[in-house]
Coordinates of C-alpha atoms in Angstrom, one line a residue:
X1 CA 0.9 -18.1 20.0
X2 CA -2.1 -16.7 22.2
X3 CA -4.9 -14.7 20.3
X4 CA -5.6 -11.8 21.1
X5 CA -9.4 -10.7 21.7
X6 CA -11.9 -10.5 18.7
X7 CA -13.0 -6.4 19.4
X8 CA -10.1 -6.0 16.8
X9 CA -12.4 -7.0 13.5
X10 CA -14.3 -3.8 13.5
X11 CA -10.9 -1.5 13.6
X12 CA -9.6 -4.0 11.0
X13 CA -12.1 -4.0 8.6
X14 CA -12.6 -0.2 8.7
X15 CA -8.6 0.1 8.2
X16 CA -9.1 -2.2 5.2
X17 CA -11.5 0.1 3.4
X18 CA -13.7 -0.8 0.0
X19 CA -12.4 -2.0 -3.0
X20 CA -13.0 -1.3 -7.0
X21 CA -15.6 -3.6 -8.4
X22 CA -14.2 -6.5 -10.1
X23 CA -10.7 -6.1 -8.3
X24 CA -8.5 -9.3 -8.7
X25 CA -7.9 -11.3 -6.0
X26 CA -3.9 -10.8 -5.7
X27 CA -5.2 -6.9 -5.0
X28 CA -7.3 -8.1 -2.5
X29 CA -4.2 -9.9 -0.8
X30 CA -1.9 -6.7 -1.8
X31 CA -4.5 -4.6 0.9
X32 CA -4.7 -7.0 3.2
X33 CA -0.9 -7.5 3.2
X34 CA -0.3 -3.7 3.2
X35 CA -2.6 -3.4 6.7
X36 CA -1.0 -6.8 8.3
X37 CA 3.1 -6.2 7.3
X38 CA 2.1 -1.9 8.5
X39 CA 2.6 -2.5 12.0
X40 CA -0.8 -2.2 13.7
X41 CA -1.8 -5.5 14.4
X42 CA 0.2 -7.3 17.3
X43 CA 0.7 -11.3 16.3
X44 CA -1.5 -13.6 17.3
X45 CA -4.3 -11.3 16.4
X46 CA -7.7 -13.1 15.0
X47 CA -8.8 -11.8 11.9
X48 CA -12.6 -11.4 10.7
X49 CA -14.4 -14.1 9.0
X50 CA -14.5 -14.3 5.9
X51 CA -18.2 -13.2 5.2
X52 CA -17.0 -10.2 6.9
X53 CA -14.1 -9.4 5.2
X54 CA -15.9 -10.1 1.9
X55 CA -18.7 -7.3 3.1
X56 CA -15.7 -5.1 4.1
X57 CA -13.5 -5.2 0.7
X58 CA -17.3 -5.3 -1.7
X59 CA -15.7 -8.8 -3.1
X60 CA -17.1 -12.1 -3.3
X61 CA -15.9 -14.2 -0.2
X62 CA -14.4 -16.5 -3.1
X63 CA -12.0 -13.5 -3.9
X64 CA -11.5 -13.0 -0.1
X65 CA -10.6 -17.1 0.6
X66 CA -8.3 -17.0 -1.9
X67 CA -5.9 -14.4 -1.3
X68 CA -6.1 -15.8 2.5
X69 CA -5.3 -19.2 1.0
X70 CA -2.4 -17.4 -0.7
X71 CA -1.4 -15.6 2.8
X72 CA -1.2 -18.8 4.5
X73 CA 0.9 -19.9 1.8
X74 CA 3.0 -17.4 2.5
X75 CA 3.2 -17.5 5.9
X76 CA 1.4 -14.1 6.8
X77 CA -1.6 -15.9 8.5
X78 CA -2.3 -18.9 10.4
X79 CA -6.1 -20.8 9.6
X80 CA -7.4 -22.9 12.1
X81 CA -10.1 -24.9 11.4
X82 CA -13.0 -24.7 13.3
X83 CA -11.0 -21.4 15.2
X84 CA -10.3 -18.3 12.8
X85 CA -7.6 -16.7 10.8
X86 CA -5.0 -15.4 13.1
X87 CA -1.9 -13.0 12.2
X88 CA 1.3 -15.1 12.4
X89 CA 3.8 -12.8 13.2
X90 CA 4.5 -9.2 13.6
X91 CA 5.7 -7.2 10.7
X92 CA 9.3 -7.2 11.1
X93 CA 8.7 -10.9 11.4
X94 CA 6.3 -11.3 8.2
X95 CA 8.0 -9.0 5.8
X96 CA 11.6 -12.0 6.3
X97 CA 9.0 -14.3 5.1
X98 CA 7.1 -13.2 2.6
X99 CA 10.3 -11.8 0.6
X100 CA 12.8 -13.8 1.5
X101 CA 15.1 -10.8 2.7
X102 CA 17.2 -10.4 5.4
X103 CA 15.6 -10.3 9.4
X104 CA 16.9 -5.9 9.6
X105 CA 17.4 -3.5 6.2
X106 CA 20.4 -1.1 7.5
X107 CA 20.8 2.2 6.9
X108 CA 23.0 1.8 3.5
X109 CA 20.2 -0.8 2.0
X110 CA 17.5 1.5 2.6
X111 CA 19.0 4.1 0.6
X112 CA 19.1 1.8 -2.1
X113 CA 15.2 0.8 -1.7
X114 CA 14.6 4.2 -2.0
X115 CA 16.4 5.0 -5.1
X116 CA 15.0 1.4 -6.3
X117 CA 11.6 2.9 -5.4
X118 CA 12.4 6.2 -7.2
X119 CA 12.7 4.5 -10.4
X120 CA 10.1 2.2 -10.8
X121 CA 7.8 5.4 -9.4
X122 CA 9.1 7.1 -12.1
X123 CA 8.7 4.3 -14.7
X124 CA 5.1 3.5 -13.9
X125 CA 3.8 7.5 -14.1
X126 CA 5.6 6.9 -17.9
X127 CA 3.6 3.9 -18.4
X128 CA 0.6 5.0 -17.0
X129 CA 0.3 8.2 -19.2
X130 CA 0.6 5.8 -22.2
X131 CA -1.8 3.6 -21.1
X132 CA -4.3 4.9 -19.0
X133 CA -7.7 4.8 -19.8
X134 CA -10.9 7.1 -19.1
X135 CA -12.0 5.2 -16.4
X136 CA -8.5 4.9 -14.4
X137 CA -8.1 8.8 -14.7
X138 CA -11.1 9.1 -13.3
X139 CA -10.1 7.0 -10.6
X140 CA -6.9 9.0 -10.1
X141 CA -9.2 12.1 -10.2
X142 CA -11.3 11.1 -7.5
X143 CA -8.2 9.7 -5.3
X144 CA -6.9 13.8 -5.9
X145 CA -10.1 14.8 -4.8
X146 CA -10.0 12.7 -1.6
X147 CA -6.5 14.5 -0.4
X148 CA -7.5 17.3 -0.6
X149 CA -10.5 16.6 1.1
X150 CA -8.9 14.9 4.2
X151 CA -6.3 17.7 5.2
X152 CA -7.9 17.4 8.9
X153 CA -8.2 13.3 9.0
X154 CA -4.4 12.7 7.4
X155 CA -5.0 8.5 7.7
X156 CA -7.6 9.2 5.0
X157 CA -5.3 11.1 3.1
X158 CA -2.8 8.4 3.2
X159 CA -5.1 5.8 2.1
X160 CA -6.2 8.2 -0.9
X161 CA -2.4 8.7 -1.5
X162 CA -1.8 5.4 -1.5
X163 CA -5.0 4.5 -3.4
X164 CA -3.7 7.0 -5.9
X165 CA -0.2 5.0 -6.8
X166 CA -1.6 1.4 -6.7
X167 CA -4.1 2.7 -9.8
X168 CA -1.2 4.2 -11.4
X169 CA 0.8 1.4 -11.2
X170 CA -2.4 -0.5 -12.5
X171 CA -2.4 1.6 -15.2
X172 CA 1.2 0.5 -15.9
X173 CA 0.1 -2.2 -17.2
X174 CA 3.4 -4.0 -16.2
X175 CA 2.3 -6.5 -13.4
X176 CA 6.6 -7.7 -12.8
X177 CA 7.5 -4.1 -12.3
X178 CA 4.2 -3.3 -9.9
X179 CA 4.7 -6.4 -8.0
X180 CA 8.9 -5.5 -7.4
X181 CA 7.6 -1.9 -6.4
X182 CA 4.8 -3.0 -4.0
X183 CA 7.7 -5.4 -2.2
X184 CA 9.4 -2.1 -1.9
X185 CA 6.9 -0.1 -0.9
X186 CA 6.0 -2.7 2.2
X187 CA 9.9 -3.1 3.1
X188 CA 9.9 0.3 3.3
X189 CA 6.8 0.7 5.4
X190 CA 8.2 -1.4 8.4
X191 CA 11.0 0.8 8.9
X192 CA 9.4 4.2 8.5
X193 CA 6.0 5.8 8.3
X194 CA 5.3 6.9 4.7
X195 CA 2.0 9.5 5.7
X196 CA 2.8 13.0 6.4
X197 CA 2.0 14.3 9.6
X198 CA 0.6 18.0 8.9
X199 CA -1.4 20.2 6.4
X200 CA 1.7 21.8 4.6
X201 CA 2.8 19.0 4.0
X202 CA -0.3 17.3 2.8
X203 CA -1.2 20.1 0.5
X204 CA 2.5 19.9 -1.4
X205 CA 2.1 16.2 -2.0
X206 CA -1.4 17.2 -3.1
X207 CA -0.2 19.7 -5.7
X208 CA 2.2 17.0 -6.6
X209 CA -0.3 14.6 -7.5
X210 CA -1.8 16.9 -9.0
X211 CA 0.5 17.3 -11.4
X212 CA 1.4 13.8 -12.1
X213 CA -2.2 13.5 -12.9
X214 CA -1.7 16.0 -15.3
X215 CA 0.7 14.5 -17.1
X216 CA -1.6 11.0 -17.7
X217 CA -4.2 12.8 -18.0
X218 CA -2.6 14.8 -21.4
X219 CA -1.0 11.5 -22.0
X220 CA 2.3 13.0 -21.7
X221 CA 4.7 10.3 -20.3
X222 CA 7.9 13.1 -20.0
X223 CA 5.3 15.3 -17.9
X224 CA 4.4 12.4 -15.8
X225 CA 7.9 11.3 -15.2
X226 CA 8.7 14.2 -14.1
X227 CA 6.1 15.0 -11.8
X228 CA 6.8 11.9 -10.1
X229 CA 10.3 12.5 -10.0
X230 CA 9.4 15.8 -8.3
X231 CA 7.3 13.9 -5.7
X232 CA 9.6 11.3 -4.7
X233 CA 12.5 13.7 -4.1
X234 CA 10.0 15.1 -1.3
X235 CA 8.8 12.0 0.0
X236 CA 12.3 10.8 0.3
X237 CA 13.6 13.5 1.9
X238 CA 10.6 13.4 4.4
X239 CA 11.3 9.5 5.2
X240 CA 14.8 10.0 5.5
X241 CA 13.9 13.4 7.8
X242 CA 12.0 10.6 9.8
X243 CA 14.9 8.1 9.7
X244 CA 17.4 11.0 11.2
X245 CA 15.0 11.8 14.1

């Protein structure tokens, strides 16, 4: 499998953002699994060192070797020695791998994934109101803040967005429901884009959030639920509006 030129490290370790300090390493593989199963990096594609990477994330480059240990495990990535870390395969190739699902999801199993992912959405913002403490609210607070800051750079809102579930679903508490969810959130990223693609639509998922927040915020897991279950009617509807296109 040829490698493709290095120039792609910088534009791969700005797409990979900063992490919480004292993140776990199987978060540290979760991000770097969300930005290598999302489409944007062509197989074959080296990957920064590690030093790099560690910089990148704000982890230890222990933290970083592992989940690249665990990767290559996997078969996401491919380590040469004395050469890199390259991308094995492109994502409709990695996501077969990883999950053990089949090679295409029709149209009749992603409905399912999406009512799956309903659910558990819906389960966690329970959870999470129950559970949360000060310091993840504020978290979820600052993730709000970042929407609505970035209604004219929507790939920042999306990584807020998404920043915004994953410390819900930490909340949770649950780590065998968040894992299932974050295998269904990645299928479901191959197949369609998740962001939203204009201001109106990045201000109602805002308010959305918003609400949801509200709900774990007051510690009210019937107000979170719902909120959620308000917010992934929309998002479902947009992604199957995509789908239909």
């Amino acid at each position: 499998m040829p490698a493709f030129p290095d120039d792609r490290s910088s534009e791969i370790t700005a797409a990979l953002g900063v992490l919480p300090t004292g993140t776990p390493v199987s978060e540290v593989a979760r991000r770097m699994l969300d930005l290598f199963t999302g489409g944007s990096i062509a197989a074959g594609t080296r990957l920064p060192p590690e030093r790099q990477l560690a910089t990148t994330l704000g982890v230890g480059r222990s933290a970083v070797r592992e989940a690249l240990a665990a990767l290559e495990i996997l078969g996401i990535v491919d380590v040469r020695p004395g050469s890199g870390t390259y991308l094995r395969g492109a994502a409709s190739e990695l996501l077969p791998q990883t999950l053990r699902w089949g090679l295409l999801i029709g149209e009749r199993n992603t409905t399912e994934l999406l009512e799956l992912r309903e659910g558990l959405e819906i389960f966690v913002a329970r959870l999470a109101a129950a559970r949360a403490d000060a310091a993840v609210i504020a978290r979820l607070e600052k993730d709000v803040a970042r929407m609505r800051e970035s209604y004219d750079d929507l790939a920042v809102f999306a990584r807020a967005d998404l920043d915004f579930h994953h410390a819900l679903a930490e909340a949770a508490g649950n780590h065998t429901l968040t894992d299932h969810l974050h295998v269904i959130r990645s299928l479901l990223q191959v197949y369609a884009d998740r962001a939203v693609h204009d201001r109106a639509h990045a201000e109602v998922a805002t308010a959305e959030h918003e609400a949801v927040l509200a709900g774990v915020r007051d510690g009210d897991g019937d107000a979170a639920a719902s909120a959620m279950a308000v917010h992934m009617a929309t998002a479902t509807a947009r992604l199957l509006a995509e789908r239909a296109d």
